[in-house]
Amino acid sequence: AQSVTQLGSHVSVSEGALVLLRCNYSSSVPPYLFWYVQYPNQGLQLLLKYTTGATLVKGINGFEAEFKKSETSFHLTKPSAHMSDAAEYFCAVSGKAGTALIFGKGTTLSVSS
Amino acid sequence: DTGVSQDPRHKITKRGQNVTFRCDPISEHNRLYWYRQTLGQGPEFLTYFQNEAQLEKSRLLSDRFSAERPKGSFSTLEIQRTEQGDSAMYLCASRGTDIWDTEAFFGQGTRLTVV
């Protein structure tokens, strides 16, 4: 069985500040890990993913995440927030390719000027 | 290819009515998933198809819900005797055939409101 916990349902940062969104997972098999972003009334867009190999993965829009097996974490970071980053962010886990993604409850990111 | 397409985008229905949603996946993708998302929550898995075979169903998928994927192309999700608790965004996603096709591509969703 797999599950995802996103710590903090709402994160607020100032424009230009560091963004840190936390995700911890539970998986009985080696996980595939994902971060998706969702804008109001839209579907989900993939930001980045970890499958195998390098544990620091870079995604779109300047986001990156690091897979830490010992901490069962996959936190999302961005060095400098932009107003356009304001959205809902979801961490997800799946097992082998093909199995369904299991999502966390999401974190709303607000960016103030 | 324009990605995963869902129709309609919005649906308002009276309690007790039946509704049907359609999902057209990316053309070469053989895996198709349905999710339900309520306000303030992450998407919850409902069911999964590989080609035309429905391989997995969540316990969330009550007997009022049925999904099909005839010929392994588009899929439909039907809700019978809708209840107010069915109000949600219904998301469809598809994935490719290759074992390395780990990314799921999502449609824009169908927002259902039951009044």
Short mmCIF file of N, CA and C in Angstrom, two decimals, chain A residues 32 34 36 38 41-46 49 51-52 88 90 94-106, chain B residues 9 31 33 35 37 40-43 45 48 56 89 91 95 98-109 111:
data_model
loop_
_atom_site.label_atom_id
_atom_site.label_comp_id
_atom_site.label_asym_id
_atom_site.label_seq_id
_atom_site.Cartn_x
_atom_site.Cartn_y
_atom_site.Cartn_z
N TYR A 32 7.86 5.47 -7.44
CA TYR A 32 8.00 6.55 -8.39
C TYR A 32 7.31 7.75 -7.73
N PHE A 34 6.19 12.00 -7.83
CA PHE A 34 5.81 13.06 -8.75
C PHE A 34 5.36 14.30 -7.98
N TYR A 36 2.85 17.54 -9.07
CA TYR A 36 1.97 18.14 -10.07
C TYR A 36 1.52 19.50 -9.55
N GLN A 38 -1.63 22.48 -10.08
CA GLN A 38 -2.99 22.66 -10.59
C GLN A 38 -3.41 24.11 -10.41
N ASN A 41 -9.64 25.45 -11.69
CA ASN A 41 -10.51 24.87 -12.73
C ASN A 41 -9.72 24.27 -13.90
N GLN A 42 -8.52 23.80 -13.61
CA GLN A 42 -7.70 23.16 -14.63
C GLN A 42 -7.32 21.76 -14.18
N GLY A 43 -6.82 20.99 -15.13
CA GLY A 43 -6.28 19.68 -14.79
C GLY A 43 -4.90 19.82 -14.16
N LEU A 44 -4.21 18.72 -14.00
CA LEU A 44 -2.91 18.71 -13.35
C LEU A 44 -1.79 18.69 -14.38
N GLN A 45 -0.75 19.45 -14.09
CA GLN A 45 0.41 19.51 -14.97
C GLN A 45 1.62 18.99 -14.20
N LEU A 46 2.40 18.11 -14.84
CA LEU A 46 3.56 17.55 -14.19
C LEU A 46 4.66 18.59 -14.06
N LYS A 49 9.50 14.52 -11.84
CA LYS A 49 9.30 13.16 -11.37
C LYS A 49 10.63 12.51 -11.03
N THR A 51 12.12 8.58 -10.84
CA THR A 51 11.87 7.15 -11.08
C THR A 51 13.06 6.35 -10.57
N THR A 52 14.20 6.53 -11.19
CA THR A 52 15.43 5.89 -10.73
C THR A 52 16.58 6.85 -11.01
N GLU A 88 -2.09 25.31 -6.63
CA GLU A 88 -2.18 24.14 -5.74
C GLU A 88 -1.14 23.13 -6.21
N PHE A 90 0.51 19.22 -5.75
CA PHE A 90 0.22 17.87 -5.28
C PHE A 90 1.43 16.97 -5.45
N SER A 94 3.59 6.31 -6.98
CA SER A 94 3.07 5.09 -7.59
C SER A 94 4.14 4.01 -7.48
N GLY A 95 3.70 2.76 -7.69
CA GLY A 95 4.63 1.66 -7.68
C GLY A 95 5.18 1.47 -9.07
N LYS A 96 5.19 0.25 -9.54
CA LYS A 96 5.71 -0.01 -10.87
C LYS A 96 4.89 0.75 -11.91
N ALA A 97 5.50 0.96 -13.03
CA ALA A 97 4.84 1.72 -14.09
C ALA A 97 3.49 1.11 -14.42
N GLY A 98 2.51 1.95 -14.52
CA GLY A 98 1.17 1.49 -14.87
C GLY A 98 0.20 1.56 -13.71
N THR A 99 0.70 1.38 -12.50
CA THR A 99 -0.21 1.44 -11.35
C THR A 99 -0.64 2.88 -11.11
N ALA A 100 -1.77 3.04 -10.44
CA ALA A 100 -2.36 4.36 -10.27
C ALA A 100 -1.50 5.24 -9.38
N LEU A 101 -1.55 6.53 -9.64
CA LEU A 101 -0.92 7.51 -8.77
C LEU A 101 -1.78 7.70 -7.53
N ILE A 102 -1.14 7.78 -6.38
CA ILE A 102 -1.81 8.09 -5.13
C ILE A 102 -1.35 9.48 -4.72
N PHE A 103 -2.31 10.39 -4.54
CA PHE A 103 -1.99 11.78 -4.31
C PHE A 103 -2.10 12.17 -2.84
N GLY A 104 -1.32 13.17 -2.46
CA GLY A 104 -1.52 13.84 -1.19
C GLY A 104 -2.68 14.81 -1.29
N LYS A 105 -2.99 15.46 -0.17
CA LYS A 105 -4.15 16.37 -0.14
C LYS A 105 -3.85 17.73 -0.73
N GLY A 106 -2.60 18.00 -1.02
CA GLY A 106 -2.25 19.23 -1.70
C GLY A 106 -1.81 20.34 -0.76
N ARG B 9 -17.14 19.92 -19.89
CA ARG B 9 -16.30 20.54 -18.87
C ARG B 9 -17.08 20.80 -17.59
N ARG B 31 -3.08 3.08 -21.32
CA ARG B 31 -3.53 3.09 -19.92
C ARG B 31 -4.38 4.32 -19.66
N TYR B 33 -6.98 6.29 -16.65
CA TYR B 33 -7.35 6.35 -15.22
C TYR B 33 -8.46 7.38 -15.03
N TYR B 35 -10.16 9.71 -11.87
CA TYR B 35 -10.00 10.21 -10.51
C TYR B 35 -11.17 11.13 -10.19
N GLN B 37 -11.99 14.47 -7.59
CA GLN B 37 -11.37 15.47 -6.74
C GLN B 37 -12.43 16.38 -6.15
N GLY B 40 -10.55 21.18 -2.04
CA GLY B 40 -9.56 21.15 -0.98
C GLY B 40 -8.89 19.81 -0.77
N GLN B 41 -9.13 18.87 -1.68
CA GLN B 41 -8.54 17.54 -1.56
C GLN B 41 -7.73 17.20 -2.80
N GLY B 42 -6.85 16.21 -2.64
CA GLY B 42 -6.15 15.71 -3.80
C GLY B 42 -7.02 14.75 -4.60
N PRO B 43 -6.65 14.48 -5.83
CA PRO B 43 -7.40 13.51 -6.63
C PRO B 43 -7.41 12.14 -5.98
N PHE B 45 -8.19 8.10 -6.59
CA PHE B 45 -8.26 7.12 -7.66
C PHE B 45 -9.61 6.41 -7.66
N TYR B 48 -9.01 2.05 -13.29
CA TYR B 48 -7.88 2.01 -14.22
C TYR B 48 -8.16 1.00 -15.32
N GLU B 56 -8.47 -2.38 -12.36
CA GLU B 56 -8.51 -2.03 -10.94
C GLU B 56 -9.66 -1.06 -10.68
N MET B 89 -14.97 17.30 -9.08
CA MET B 89 -14.30 17.34 -10.37
C MET B 89 -13.88 15.91 -10.70
N LEU B 91 -11.58 13.70 -13.04
CA LEU B 91 -10.39 13.84 -13.87
C LEU B 91 -10.05 12.52 -14.55
N ARG B 95 -1.62 7.20 -19.80
CA ARG B 95 -0.20 6.91 -19.75
C ARG B 95 0.14 6.02 -20.92
N ASP B 98 4.89 1.93 -22.87
CA ASP B 98 6.22 1.49 -22.47
C ASP B 98 6.34 1.51 -20.96
N ILE B 99 7.15 0.59 -20.43
CA ILE B 99 7.35 0.51 -18.99
C ILE B 99 7.96 1.81 -18.45
N TRP B 100 8.64 2.54 -19.33
CA TRP B 100 9.26 3.79 -18.89
C TRP B 100 8.31 4.97 -19.02
N ASP B 101 7.12 4.74 -19.50
CA ASP B 101 6.14 5.83 -19.58
C ASP B 101 5.51 6.03 -18.21
N THR B 102 6.24 6.70 -17.34
CA THR B 102 5.77 6.83 -15.97
C THR B 102 4.85 8.02 -15.77
N GLU B 103 4.90 8.99 -16.70
CA GLU B 103 4.11 10.21 -16.52
C GLU B 103 2.67 10.00 -16.93
N ALA B 104 1.76 10.44 -16.08
CA ALA B 104 0.33 10.44 -16.41
C ALA B 104 -0.05 11.84 -16.87
N PHE B 105 -0.74 11.93 -18.00
CA PHE B 105 -1.20 13.20 -18.55
C PHE B 105 -2.67 13.36 -18.22
N PHE B 106 -3.01 14.49 -17.65
CA PHE B 106 -4.38 14.72 -17.19
C PHE B 106 -5.17 15.61 -18.14
N GLY B 107 -6.46 15.33 -18.23
CA GLY B 107 -7.37 16.24 -18.90
C GLY B 107 -7.75 17.38 -17.97
N GLN B 108 -8.57 18.29 -18.47
CA GLN B 108 -8.95 19.46 -17.68
C GLN B 108 -10.11 19.16 -16.73
N GLY B 109 -10.68 17.98 -16.85
CA GLY B 109 -11.69 17.57 -15.88
C GLY B 109 -13.11 17.95 -16.27
N ARG B 111 -16.47 19.12 -14.21
CA ARG B 111 -16.98 19.51 -12.90
C ARG B 111 -18.46 19.20 -12.83
#
